[in-house]
Coordinates of C-alpha atoms in Angstrom, one line a residue:
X1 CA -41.7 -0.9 20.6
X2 CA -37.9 -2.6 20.4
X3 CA -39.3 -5.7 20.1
X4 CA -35.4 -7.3 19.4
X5 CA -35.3 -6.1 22.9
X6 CA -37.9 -8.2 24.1
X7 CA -37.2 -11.4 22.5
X8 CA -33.9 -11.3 23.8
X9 CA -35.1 -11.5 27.3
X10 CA -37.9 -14.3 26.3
X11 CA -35.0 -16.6 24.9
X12 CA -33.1 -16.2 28.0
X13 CA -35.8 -16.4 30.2
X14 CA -37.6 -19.5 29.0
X15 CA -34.1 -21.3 28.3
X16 CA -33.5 -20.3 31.9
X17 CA -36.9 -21.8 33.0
X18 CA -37.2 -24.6 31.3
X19 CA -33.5 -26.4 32.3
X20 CA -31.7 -25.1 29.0
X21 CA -29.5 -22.5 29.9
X22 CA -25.6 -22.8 30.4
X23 CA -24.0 -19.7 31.5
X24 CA -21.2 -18.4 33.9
X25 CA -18.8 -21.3 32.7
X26 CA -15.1 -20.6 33.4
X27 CA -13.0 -20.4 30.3
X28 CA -11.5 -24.0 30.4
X29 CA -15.2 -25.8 30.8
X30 CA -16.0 -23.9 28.2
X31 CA -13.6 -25.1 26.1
X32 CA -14.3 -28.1 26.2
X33 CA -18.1 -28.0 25.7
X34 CA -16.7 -26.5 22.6
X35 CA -14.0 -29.6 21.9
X36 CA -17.4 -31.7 22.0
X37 CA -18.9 -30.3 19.2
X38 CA -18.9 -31.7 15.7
X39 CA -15.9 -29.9 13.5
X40 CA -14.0 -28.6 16.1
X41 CA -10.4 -29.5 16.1
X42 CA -8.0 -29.1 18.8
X43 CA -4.4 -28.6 17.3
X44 CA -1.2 -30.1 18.3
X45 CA -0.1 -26.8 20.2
X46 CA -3.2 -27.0 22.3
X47 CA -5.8 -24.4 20.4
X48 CA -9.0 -25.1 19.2
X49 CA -10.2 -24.4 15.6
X50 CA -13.3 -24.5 13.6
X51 CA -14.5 -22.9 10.5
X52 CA -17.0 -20.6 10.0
X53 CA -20.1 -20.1 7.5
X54 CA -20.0 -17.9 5.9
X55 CA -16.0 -17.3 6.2
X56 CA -16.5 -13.2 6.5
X57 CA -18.8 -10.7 7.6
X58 CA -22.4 -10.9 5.8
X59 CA -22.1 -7.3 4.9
X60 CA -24.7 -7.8 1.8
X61 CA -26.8 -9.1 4.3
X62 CA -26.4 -6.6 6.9
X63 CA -28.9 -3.9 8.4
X64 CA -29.7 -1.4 11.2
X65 CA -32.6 0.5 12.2
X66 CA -31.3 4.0 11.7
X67 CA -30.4 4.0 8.5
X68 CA -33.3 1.2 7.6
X69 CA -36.7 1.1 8.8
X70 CA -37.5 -2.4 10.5
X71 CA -40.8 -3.6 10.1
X72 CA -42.6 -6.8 9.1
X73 CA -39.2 -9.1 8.1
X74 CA -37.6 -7.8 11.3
X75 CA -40.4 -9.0 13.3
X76 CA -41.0 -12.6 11.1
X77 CA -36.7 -12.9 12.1
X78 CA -37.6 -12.1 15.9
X79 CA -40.3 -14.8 16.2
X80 CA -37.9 -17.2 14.4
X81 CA -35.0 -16.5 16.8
X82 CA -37.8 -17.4 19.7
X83 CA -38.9 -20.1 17.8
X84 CA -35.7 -21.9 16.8
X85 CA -33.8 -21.0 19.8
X86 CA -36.7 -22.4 22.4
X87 CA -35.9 -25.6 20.8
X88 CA -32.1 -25.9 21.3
X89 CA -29.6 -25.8 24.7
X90 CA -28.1 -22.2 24.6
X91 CA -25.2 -20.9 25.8
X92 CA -25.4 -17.2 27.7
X93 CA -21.9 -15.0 27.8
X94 CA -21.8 -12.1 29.5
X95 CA -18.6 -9.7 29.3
X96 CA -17.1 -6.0 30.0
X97 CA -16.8 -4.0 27.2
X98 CA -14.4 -1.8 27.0
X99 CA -12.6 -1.9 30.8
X100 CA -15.8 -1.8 32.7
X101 CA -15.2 2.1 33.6
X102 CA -18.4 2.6 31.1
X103 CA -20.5 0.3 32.7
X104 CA -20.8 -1.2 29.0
X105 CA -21.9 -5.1 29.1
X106 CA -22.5 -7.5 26.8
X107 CA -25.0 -10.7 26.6
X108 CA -24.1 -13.3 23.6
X109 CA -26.5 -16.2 22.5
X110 CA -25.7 -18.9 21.2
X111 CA -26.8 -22.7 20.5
X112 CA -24.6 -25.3 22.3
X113 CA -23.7 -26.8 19.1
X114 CA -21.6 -23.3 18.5
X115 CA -20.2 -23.2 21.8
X116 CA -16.6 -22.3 19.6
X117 CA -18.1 -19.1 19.1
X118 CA -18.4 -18.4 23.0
X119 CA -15.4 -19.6 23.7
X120 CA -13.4 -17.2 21.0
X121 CA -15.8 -13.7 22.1
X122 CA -14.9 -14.8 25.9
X123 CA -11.1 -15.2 25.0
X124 CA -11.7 -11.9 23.4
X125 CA -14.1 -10.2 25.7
X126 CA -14.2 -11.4 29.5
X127 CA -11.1 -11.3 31.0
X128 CA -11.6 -11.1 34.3
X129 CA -14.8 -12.9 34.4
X130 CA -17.7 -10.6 34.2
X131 CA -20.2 -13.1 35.8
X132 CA -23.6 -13.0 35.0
X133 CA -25.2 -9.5 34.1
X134 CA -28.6 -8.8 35.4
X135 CA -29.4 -6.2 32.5
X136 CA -26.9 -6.6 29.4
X137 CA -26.6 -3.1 27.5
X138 CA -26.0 -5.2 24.3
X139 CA -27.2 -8.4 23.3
X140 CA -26.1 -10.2 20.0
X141 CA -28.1 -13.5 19.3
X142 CA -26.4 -15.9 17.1
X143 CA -29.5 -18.9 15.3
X144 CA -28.9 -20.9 12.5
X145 CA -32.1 -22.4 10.6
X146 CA -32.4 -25.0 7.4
X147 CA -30.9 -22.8 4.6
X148 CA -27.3 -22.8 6.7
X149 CA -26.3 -26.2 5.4
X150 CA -27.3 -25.3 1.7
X151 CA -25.8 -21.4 1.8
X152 CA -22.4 -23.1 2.1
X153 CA -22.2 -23.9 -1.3
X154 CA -23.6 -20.5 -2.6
X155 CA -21.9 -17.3 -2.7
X156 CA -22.1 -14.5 -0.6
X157 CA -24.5 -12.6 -2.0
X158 CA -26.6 -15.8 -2.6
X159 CA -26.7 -17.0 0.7
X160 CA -30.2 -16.9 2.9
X161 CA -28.7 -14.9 5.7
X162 CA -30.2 -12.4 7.9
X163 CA -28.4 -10.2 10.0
X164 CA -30.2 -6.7 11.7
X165 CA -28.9 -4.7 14.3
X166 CA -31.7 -2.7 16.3
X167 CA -29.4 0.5 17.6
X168 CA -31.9 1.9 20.0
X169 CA -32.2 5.5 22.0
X170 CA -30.7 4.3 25.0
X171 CA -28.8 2.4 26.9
X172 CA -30.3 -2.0 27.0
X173 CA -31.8 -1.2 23.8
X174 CA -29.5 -2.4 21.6
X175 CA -29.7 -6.2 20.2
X176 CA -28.6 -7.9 17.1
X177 CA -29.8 -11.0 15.3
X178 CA -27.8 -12.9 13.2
X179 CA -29.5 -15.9 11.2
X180 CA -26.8 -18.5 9.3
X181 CA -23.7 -16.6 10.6
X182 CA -21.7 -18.7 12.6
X183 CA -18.9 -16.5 11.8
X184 CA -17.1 -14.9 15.3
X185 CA -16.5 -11.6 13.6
X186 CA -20.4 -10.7 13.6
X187 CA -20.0 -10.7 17.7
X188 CA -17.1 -8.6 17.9
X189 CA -18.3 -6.2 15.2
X190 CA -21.8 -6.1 17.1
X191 CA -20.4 -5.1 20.3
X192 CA -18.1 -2.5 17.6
X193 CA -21.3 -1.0 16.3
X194 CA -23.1 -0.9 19.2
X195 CA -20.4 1.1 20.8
X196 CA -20.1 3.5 17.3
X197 CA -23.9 4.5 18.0
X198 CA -23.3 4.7 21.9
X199 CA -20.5 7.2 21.8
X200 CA -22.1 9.5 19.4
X201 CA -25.5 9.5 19.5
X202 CA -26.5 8.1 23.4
X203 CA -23.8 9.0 26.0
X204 CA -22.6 12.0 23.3
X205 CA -18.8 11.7 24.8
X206 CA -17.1 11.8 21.2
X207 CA -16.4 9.9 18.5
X208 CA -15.4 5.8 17.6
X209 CA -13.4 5.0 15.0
X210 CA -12.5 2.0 13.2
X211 CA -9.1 2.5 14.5
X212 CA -5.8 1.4 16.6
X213 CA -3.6 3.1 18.6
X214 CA 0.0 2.5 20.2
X215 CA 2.1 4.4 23.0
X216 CA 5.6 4.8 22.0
X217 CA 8.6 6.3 24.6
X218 CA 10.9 7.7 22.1
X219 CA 14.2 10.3 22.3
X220 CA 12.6 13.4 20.4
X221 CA 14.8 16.6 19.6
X222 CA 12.9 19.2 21.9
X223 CA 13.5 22.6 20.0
X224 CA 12.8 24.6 23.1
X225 CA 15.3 23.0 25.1
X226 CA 17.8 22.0 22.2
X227 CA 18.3 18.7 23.2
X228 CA 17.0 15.2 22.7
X229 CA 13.7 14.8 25.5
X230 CA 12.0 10.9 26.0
X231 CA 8.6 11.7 25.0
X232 CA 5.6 9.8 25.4
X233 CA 3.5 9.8 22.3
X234 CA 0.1 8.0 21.4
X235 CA -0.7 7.5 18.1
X236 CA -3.6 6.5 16.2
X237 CA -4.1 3.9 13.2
X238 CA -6.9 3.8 11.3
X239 CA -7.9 1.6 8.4
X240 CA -10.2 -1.2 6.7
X241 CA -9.3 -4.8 7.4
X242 CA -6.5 -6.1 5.6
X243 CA -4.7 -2.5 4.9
X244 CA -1.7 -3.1 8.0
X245 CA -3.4 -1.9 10.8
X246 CA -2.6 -4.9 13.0
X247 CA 0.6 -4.9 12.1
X248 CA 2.3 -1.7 12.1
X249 CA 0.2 -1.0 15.7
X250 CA 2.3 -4.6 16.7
X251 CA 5.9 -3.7 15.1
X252 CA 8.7 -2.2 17.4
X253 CA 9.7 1.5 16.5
X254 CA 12.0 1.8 20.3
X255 CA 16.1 1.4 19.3
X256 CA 17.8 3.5 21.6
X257 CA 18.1 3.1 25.8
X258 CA 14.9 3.8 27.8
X259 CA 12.8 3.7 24.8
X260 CA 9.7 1.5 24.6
X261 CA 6.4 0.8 22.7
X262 CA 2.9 -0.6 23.7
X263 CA -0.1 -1.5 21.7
X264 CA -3.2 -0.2 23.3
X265 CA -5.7 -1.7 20.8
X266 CA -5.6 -2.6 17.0
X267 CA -9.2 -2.3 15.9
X268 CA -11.8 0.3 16.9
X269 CA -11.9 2.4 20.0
X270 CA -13.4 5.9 21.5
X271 CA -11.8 9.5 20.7
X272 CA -13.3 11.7 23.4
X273 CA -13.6 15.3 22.8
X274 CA -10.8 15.9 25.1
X275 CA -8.5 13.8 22.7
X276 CA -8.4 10.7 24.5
X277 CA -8.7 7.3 23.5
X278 CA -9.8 4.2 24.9
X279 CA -10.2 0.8 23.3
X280 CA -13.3 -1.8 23.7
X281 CA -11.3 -5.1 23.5
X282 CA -10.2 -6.4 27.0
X283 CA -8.9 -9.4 26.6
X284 CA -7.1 -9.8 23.4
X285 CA -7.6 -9.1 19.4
X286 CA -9.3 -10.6 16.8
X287 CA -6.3 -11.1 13.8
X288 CA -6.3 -11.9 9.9
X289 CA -3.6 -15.2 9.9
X290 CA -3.3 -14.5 5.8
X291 CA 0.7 -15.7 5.2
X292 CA 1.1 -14.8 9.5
X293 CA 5.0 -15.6 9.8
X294 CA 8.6 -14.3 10.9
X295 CA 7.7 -10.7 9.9
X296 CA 5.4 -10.2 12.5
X297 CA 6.8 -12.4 15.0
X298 CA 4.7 -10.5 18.1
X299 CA 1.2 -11.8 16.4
X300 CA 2.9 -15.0 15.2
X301 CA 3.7 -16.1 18.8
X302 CA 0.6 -15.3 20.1
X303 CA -1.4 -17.1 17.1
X304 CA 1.1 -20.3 17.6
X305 CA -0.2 -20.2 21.4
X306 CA -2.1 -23.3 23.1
X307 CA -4.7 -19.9 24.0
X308 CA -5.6 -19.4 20.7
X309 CA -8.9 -19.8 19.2
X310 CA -8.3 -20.5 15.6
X311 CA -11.0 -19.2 12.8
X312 CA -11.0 -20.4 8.8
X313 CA -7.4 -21.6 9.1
X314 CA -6.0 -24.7 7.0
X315 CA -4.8 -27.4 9.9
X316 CA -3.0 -30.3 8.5
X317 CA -3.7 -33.8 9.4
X318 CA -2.6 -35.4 12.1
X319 CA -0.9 -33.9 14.2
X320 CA -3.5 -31.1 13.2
X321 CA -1.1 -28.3 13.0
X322 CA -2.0 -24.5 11.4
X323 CA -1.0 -23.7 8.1
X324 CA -0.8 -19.3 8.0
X325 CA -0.2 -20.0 4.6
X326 CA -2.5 -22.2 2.9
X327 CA -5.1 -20.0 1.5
X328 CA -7.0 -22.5 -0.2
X329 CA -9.9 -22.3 1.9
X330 CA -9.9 -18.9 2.5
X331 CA -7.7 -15.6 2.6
X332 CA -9.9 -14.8 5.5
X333 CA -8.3 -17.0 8.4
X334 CA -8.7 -15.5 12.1
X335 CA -7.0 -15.8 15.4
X336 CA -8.1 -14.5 18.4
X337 CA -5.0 -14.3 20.8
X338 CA -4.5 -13.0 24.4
X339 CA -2.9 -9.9 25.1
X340 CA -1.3 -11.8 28.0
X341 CA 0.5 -13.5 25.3
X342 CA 1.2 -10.3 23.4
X343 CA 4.1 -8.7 24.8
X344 CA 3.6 -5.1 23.2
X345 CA -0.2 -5.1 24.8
X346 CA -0.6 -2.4 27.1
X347 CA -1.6 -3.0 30.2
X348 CA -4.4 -0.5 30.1
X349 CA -6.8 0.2 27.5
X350 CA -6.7 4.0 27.1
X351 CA -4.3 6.8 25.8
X352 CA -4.6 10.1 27.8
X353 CA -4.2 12.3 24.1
X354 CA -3.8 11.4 20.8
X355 CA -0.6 13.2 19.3
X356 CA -1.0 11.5 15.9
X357 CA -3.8 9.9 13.8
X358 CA -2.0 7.8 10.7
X359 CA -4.9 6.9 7.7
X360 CA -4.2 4.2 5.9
X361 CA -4.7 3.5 2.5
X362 CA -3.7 1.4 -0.7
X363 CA -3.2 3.7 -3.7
X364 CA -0.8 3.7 -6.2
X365 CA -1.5 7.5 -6.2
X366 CA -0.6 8.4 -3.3
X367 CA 3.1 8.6 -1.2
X368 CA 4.2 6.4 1.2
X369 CA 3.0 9.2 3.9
X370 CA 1.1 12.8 3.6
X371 CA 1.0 15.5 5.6
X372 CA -2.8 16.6 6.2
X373 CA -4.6 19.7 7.2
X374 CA -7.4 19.0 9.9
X375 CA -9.7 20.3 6.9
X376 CA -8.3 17.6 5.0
X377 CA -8.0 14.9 7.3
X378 CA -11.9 15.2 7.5
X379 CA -12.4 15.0 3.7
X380 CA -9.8 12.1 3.4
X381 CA -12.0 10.1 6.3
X382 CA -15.0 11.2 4.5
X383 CA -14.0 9.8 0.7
X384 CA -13.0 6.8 2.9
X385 CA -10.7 5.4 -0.1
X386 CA -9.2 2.0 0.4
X387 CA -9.4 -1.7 -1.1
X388 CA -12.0 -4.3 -0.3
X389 CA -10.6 -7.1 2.0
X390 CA -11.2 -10.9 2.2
X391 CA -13.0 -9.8 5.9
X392 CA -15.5 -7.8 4.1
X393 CA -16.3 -9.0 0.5
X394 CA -14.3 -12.2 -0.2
X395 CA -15.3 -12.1 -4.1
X396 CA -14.4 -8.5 -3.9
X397 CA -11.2 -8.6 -2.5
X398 CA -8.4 -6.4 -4.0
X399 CA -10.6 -4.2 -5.7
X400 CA -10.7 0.2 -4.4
X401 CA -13.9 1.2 -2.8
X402 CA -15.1 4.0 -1.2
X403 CA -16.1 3.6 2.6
X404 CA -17.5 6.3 4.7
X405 CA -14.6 7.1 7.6
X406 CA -13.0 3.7 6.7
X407 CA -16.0 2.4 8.8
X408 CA -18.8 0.3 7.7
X409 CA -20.1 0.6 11.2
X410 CA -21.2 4.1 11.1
X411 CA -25.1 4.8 11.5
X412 CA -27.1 7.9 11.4
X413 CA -26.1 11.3 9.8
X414 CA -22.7 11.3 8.0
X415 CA -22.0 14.8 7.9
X416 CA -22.8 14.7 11.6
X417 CA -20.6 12.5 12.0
X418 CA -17.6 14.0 10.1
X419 CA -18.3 17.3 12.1
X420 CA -18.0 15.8 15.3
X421 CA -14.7 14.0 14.3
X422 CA -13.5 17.4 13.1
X423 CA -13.9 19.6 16.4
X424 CA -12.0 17.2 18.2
X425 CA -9.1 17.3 15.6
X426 CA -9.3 21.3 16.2
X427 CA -9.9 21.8 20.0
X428 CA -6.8 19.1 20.6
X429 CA -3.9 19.6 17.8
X430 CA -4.5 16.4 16.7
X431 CA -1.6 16.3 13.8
X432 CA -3.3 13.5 10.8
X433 CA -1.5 11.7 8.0
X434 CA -2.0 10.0 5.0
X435 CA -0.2 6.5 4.4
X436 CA -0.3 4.0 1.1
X437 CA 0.5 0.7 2.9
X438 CA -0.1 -0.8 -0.7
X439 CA 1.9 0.0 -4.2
X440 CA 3.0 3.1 -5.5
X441 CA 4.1 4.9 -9.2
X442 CA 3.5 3.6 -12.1
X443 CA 5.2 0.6 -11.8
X444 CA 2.5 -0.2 -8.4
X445 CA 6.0 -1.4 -6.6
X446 CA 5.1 -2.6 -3.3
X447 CA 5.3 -0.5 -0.3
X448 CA 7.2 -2.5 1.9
X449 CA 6.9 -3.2 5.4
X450 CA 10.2 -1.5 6.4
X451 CA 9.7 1.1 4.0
X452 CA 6.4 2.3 5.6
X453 CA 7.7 1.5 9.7
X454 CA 10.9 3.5 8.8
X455 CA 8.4 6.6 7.5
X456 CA 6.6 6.0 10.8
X457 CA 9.8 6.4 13.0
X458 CA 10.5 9.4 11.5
X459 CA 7.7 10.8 11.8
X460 CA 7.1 10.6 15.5
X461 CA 10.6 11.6 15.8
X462 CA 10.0 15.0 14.1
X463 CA 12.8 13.9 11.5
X464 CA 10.1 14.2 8.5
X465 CA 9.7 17.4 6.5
X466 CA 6.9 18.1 4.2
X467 CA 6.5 20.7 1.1
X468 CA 4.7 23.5 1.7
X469 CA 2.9 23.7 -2.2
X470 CA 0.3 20.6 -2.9
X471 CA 1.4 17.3 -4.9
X472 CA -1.3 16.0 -7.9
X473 CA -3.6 14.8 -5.2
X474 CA -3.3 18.2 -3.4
X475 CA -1.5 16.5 -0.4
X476 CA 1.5 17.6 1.5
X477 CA 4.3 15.6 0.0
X478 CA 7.6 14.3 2.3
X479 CA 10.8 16.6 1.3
X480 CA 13.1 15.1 4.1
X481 CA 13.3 11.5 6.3
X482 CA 15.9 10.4 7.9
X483 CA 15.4 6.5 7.9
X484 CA 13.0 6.0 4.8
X485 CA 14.2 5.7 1.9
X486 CA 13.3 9.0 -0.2
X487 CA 13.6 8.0 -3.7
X488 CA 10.6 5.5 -3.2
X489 CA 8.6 7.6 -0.9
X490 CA 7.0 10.4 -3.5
X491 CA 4.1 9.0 -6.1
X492 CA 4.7 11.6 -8.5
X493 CA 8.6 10.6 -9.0
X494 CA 7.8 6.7 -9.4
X495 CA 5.8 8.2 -12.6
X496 CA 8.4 8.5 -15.8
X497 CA 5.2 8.8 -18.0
X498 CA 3.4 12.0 -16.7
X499 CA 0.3 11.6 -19.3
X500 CA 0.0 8.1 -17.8
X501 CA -0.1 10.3 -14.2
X502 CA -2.4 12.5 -15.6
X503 CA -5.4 10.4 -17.0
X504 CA -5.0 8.2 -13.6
X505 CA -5.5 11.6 -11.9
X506 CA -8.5 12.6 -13.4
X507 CA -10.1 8.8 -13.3
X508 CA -9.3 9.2 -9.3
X509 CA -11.2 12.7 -9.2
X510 CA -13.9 12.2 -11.2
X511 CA -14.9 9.2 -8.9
X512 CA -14.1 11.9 -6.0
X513 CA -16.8 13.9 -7.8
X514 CA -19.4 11.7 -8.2
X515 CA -19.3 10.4 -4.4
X516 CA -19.1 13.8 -3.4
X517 CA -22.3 14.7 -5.1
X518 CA -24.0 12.0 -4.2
X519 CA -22.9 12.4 -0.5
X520 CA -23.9 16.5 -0.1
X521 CA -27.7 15.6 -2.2
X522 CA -28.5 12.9 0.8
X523 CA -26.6 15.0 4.0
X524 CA -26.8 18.5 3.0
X525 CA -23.7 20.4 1.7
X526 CA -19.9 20.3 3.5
X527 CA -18.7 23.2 5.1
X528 CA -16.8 25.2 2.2
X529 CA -13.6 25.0 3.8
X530 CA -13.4 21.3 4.5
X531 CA -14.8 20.7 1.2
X532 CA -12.3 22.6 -0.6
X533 CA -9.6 21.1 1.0
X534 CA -8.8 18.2 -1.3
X535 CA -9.5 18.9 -4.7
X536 CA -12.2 16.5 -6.9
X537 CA -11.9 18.5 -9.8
X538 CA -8.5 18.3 -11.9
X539 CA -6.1 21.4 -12.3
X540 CA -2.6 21.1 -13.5
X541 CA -0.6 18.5 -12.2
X542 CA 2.0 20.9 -10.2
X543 CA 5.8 19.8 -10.1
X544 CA 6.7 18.0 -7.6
X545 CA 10.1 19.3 -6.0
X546 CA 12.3 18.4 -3.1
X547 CA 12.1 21.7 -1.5
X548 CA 12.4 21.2 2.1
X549 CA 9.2 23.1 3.9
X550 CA 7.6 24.2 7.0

């Protein structure tokens, strides 16, 4: 029995009955219900912003009934929600997810005294209106209780927080709790997880991933015809919070007449088998405001706009203005901004092919981009080796770790998972990369932001080479760019001390090895081809030589 399911439909129904349900308010009423509640600030520009608690996801906290068996606790945390909940005014939003061609809804619940958090998911979400759903697919209930005021002076993993997903076998089943989060991401990252299980498992139409994607118009030399053709290319971004997903989805590649870019979506979205993409964010994106300035003027503009709903961000006194750069309460800030205030935003939601798929990463390892195999674009998603982000772990922050697909979303078989993700690169040409958004060499000199764009442009302008023979991480290394600057783009040059290389590169693999081991004894063993691809065991570090390849 799902009973999530059915307590979600007792909270709305007895709010409903008994005189204490607010729904179907238009965006501006909405906001401010919100301006009426205690620590919410509208700024000088216009925006609103509160704080959160706790200031990130509750990942410690976090669990769903695939990969968890939900029993007794589940059930005491259902009667709780009723309890609590039947006590309190509640707000309902319903939105699209996604741009309605699904027939994807979501239902969010949440106290009055929270109505900040409706009015950031419907900035994000509902655009146009959806109205009031008769039958929500999702529903993500948001109830705070007496340990909320004491967990804000706890740490993360100390703090009396509940949050439980139940994932469901169809369609309406799925409903998450979350207990002393008041923290907007847990909404948005519901309706991402709900839609991870959805695409796989339920409707069985491909693949989500935690990732981007952009359409760029771009002069490309066309080798059939010999000439320079305006191409239309889609490319995909994938990567953990904080790694520059945002930003290089957002940042202008177009120079030359007739060329032009769009951002489709910056954080998660659907790779159908027949290589298309669509996104599950309507209305606008949910961004880190860490040091937001100049550099990324798109996101900056939109974050500065009077539309803006404002998360964890330092505002001054009066005139209550933001402060991108005061990290002192957090490194975890948030904006939700419009994509009618985003120029580059696409005014559709899907991509008809992906050409490209770019993985990000932060390794001092690794170059500033990598050719991949399909075989090898699998493994790479599969080690899922990146750097923990204030949006995950705050107290872990800065530190490598291994996530599965870059996705801490993903439910149910892994290996099933990674197989599906690999038919589709095969039956479409998907080409995948490799990029270190962070340092690289010995010296970890940062990767800059033109330094990794400039990479990019060649790349989808087929001015990048790559070596046919493996580098010390057994990836394809760049050989030739037109734009980047080559003597900084190769790990294995930015390394005058090759034993220094050498003991780094075993460390690397033999953490390769373990997680590898401990993958194939709980899924069952990778096919030998895929696994093979990347090496986890050391061999000789092969020279690395600018010998322009195929």
């Amino acid at each position: 029995m799902n009973f999530f399911k059915l307590v979600a439909k007792q909270i709305y129904d007895e709010a409903k009955k008994g005189g204490r349900l607010i729904e179907g308010l238009p965006l501006d009423e909405l906001k401010q219900l919100a301006l009426r509640q205690e620590g919410v600030i509208q700024t000088q520009i216009g925006s609103i912003a509160a704080d959160s608690e706790p200031m990130s996801r509750a990942a410690p906290h976090t669990k769903n009934s695939v990969d968890h068996e939900f029993g007794e606790e589940e059930e005491t945390l259902a009667k709780q929600a009723v309890e609590i909940l039947g006590q309190e005014k509640i707000i309902s939003l319903d939105t699209a997810v996604g741009d309605g061609r699904e027939g994807v809804t979501a239902r969010f619940i949440i106290p009055q005294k929270y109505a900040h958090l409706a009015y950031g998911l419907k900035l994000l979400l509902d655009c146009p209106p959806t109205g009031i759903v008769e039958d929500p697919t999702y529903t993500i209930i948001f109830f705070t209780d007496e340990a909320f005021e004491y967990n804000k002076s706890k740490r993360l993993i100390d703090k009396d927080v509940s949050i439980r997903l139940m994932m469901g076998e169809k369609r309406g089943d799925q409903v998450k709790i979350c207990r002393n989060s008041t923290y907007l991401g847990e909404g948005k990252k519901g309706v991402f997880q709900f839609e991870n299980w959805r695409v796989k498992a339920i409707d069985k139409t491909g693949i989500f991933l935690h990732t981007g994607a952009r359409k760029d118009f771009l002069w490309v030399y066309d080798q059939e015809t010999e000439r320079p053709e305006l191409k239309e290319i889609h490319t995909a971004i994938s990567g953990l919070t904080a790694t520059g997903k945002t930003t290089t989805l957002c940042r202008k590649l177009a120079r030359m007449p007739r060329e032009n870019w769009e951002m489709i979506g910056d954080d998660g979205g659907t790779v159908g088998f027949d290589g298309s993409y669509c996104a599950f964010e309507l209305c606008g994106l949910y961004v880190k405001t860490e040091n937001l300035d100049e550099s990324q003027p798109e996101i900056l503009r939109a974050a500065q706009s009077k539309d803006a709903f404002l998360e964890n961000v330092t505002i001054s006194k009066y005139p209550y203005m933001p402060d991108f750069n005061d990290l002192s309460k957090t490194g975890n800030g948030r904006a939700v901004v419009t994509r009618k205030n985003l120029e580059i935003a696409s005014n559709g939601l899907c991509g008809n092919k992906i050409d490209y798929i770019v993985i990000l990463t932060r390794n001092p390892l690794v170059n500033v981009i990598c050719k991949l195999t399909p075989e090898q674009a699998t493994m790479q998603f599969m080690y899922g080796e990146s750097i923990e982000s204030t949006g995950g772990d705050p107290e872990q922050a800065g530190r490598f770790k291994r996530i599965f697909f870059l996705d801490p979303f993903v439910a149910g078989n892994s290996l099933e998972h990674a197989m599906i993700f690999y038919d589709i690169l095969k039956q479409n040409n998907i080409e995948c990369y490799l990029a270190n958004t962070g340092t690289i060499g010995e010296t970890e000199e940062e990767v800059s932001l033109r330094q990794s764009l400039s990479a990019y442009n060649d790349l989808l302008r087929r001015q990048l080479r790559f070596s046919v023979e493996p580098d010390h991480l057994g990836y394809h290394y760049p050989i030739k760019c037109d734009r980047a600057n080559m003597d900084l783009m190769n790990a294995y040059h930015l390394f005058d001390d090759k034993k220094l290389l050498k003991k780094r590169v075993i460390d690397f693999l033999k953490g390769r090895q373990q997680y590898l081991e401990e993958f194939e004894e709980k899924y069952g063993r990778i096919p030998e081809h895929i696994r093979e691809s990347l090496p986890y065991k050391y061999k000789k570090i092969p020279p690395v030589e600018r010998i322009e390849g195929e």
